[in-house]
C-alpha positions as a Markdown table, in Angstrom:
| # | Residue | x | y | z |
|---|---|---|---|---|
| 1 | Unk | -21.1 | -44.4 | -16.8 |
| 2 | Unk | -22.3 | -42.7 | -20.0 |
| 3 | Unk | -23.0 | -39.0 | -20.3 |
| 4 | Unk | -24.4 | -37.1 | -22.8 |
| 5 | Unk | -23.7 | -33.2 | -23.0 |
| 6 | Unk | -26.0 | -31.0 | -25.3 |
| 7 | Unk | -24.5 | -27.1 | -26.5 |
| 8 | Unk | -25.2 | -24.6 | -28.8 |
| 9 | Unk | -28.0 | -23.3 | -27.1 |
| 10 | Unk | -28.6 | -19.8 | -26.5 |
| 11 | Unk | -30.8 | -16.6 | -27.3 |
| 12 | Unk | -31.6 | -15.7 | -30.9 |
| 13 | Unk | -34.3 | -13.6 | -32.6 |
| 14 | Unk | -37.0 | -14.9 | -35.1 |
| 15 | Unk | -36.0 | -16.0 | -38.0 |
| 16 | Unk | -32.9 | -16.9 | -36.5 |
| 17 | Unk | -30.7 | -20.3 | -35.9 |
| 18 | Unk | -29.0 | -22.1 | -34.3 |
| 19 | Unk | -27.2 | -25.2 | -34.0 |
| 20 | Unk | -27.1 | -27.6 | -31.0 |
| 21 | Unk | -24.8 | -30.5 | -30.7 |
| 22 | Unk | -24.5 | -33.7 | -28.4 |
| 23 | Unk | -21.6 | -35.6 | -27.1 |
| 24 | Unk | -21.4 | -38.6 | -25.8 |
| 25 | Unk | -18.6 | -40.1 | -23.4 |
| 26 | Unk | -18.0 | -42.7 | -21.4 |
| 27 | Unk | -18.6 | -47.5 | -21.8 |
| 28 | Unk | -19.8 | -47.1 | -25.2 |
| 29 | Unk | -19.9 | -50.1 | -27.8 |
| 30 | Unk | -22.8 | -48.6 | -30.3 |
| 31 | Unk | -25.1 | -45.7 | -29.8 |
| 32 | Unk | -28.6 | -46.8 | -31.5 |
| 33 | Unk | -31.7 | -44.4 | -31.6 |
| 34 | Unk | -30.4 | -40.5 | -31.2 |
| 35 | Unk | -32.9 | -38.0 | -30.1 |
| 36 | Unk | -33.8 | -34.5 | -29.5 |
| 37 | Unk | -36.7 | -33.5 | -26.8 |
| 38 | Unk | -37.6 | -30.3 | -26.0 |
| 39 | Unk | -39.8 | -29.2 | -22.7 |
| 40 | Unk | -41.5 | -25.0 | -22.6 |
| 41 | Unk | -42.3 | -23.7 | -18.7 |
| 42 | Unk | -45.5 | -25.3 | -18.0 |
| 43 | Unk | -45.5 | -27.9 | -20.6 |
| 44 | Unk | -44.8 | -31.8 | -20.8 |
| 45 | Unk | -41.5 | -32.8 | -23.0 |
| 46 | Unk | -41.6 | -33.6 | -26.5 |
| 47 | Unk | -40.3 | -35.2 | -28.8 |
| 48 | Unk | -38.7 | -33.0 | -31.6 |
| 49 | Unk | -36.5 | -34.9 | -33.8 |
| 50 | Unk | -34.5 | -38.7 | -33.8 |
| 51 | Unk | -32.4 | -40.7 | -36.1 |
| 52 | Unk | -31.5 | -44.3 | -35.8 |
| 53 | Unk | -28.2 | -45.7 | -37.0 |
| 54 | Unk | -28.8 | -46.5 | -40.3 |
| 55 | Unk | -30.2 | -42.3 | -40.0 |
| 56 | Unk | -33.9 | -42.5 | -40.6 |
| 57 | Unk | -35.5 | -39.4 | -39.3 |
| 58 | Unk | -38.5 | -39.2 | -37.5 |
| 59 | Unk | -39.5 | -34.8 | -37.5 |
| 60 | Unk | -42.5 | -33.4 | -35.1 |
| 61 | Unk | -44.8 | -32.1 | -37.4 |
| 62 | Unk | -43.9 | -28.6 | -35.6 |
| 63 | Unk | -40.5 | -28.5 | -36.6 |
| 64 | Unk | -40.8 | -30.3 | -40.0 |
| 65 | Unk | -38.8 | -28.5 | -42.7 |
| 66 | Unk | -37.5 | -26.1 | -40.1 |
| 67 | Unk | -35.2 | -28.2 | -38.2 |
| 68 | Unk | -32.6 | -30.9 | -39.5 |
| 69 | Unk | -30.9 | -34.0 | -37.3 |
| 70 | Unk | -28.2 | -35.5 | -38.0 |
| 71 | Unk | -25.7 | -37.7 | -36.5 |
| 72 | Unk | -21.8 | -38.7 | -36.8 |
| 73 | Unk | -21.7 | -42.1 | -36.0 |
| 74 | Unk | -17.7 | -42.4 | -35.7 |
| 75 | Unk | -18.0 | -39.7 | -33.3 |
| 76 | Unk | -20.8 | -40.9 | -31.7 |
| 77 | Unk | -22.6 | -37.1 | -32.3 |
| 78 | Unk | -26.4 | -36.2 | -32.5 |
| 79 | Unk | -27.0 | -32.9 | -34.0 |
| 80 | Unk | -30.0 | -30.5 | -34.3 |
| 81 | Unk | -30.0 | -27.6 | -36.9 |
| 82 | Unk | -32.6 | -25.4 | -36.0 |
| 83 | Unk | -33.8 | -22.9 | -38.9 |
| 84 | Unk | -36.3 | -20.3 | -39.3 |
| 85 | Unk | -36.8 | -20.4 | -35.5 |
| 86 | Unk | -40.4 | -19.2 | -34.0 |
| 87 | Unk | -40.8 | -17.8 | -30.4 |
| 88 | Unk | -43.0 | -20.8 | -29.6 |
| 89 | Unk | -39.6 | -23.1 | -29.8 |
| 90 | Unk | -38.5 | -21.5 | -27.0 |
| 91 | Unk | -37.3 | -24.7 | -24.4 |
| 92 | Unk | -34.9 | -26.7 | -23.2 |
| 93 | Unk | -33.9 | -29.1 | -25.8 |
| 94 | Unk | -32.7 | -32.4 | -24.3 |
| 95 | Unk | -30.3 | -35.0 | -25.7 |
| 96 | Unk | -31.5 | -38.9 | -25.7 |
| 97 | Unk | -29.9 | -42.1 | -26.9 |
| 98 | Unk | -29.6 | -46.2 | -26.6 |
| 99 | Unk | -26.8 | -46.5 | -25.5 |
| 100 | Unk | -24.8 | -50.0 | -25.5 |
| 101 | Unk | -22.1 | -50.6 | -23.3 |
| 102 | Unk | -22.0 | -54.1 | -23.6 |
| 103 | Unk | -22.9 | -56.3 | -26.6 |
| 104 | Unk | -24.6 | -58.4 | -24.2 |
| 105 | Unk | -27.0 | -56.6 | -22.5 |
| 106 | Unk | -29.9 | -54.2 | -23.4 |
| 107 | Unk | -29.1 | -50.5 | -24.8 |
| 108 | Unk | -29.9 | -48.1 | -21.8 |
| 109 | Unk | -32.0 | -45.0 | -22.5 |
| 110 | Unk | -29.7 | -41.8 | -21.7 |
| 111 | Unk | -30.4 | -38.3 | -21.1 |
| 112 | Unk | -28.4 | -35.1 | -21.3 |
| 113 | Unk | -28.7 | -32.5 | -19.0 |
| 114 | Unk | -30.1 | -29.8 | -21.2 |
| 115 | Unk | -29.6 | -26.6 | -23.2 |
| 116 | Unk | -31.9 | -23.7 | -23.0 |
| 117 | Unk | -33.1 | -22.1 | -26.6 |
| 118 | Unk | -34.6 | -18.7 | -25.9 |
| 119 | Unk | -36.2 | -17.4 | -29.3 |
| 120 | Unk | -37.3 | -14.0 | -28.5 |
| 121 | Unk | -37.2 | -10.6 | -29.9 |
């Protein structure tokens, strides 16, 4: 069983940051696609950031030149540095990957439970 577990959430004001980090655990032979999604009371979740393995970014135009991912591929890490944050980033901000378990059979999409970013002042 895989599991992903996001932290480095918390409460922060304006202008503020803050960095989240992901771990992953369990079966794992490679991790492909990392992501970060985020989903505000009310709203449908978004994507925010990912980075494959060979670390091409993908940014939501929101959060472009604001927010860096990066990943640690020995580690088998995704991490989000958040910068210059707004009150409207205010979510919880999930963890995804592809996860491969076994080299043959298809990755499996995997969530993380969640961390709540409060930006507020």
């Amino acid at each position: 069983q895989v599991q992903l577990v996001e932290s480095g959430g918390g409460s922060v004001q304006p202008g503020g940051s803050l960095l989240l980090s992901c771990t992953t655990s369990g079966i794992i032979f490679s991790v492909n696609r990392m992501a970060w999604y985020r989903q505000a009371p009310g709203k449908e979740r978004e994507l925010v950031a990912s980075i494959t393995s060979t670390s091409t970014t993908y940014y939501a135009d929101s959060v472009k030149g604001r927010f860096t991912i990066s990943r640690d591929n020995a580690k088998k890490m995704v991490y989000l540095q958040m910068n210059s944050l707004k009150p409207e980033d205010t979510a919880v901000y999930f963890c995804n990957a592809d996860v491969l378990s076994d080299p043959f059979r298809n990755a499996k999409n995997c969530w993380g439970q969640g961390t709540q970013v409060t930006v507020s002042s």
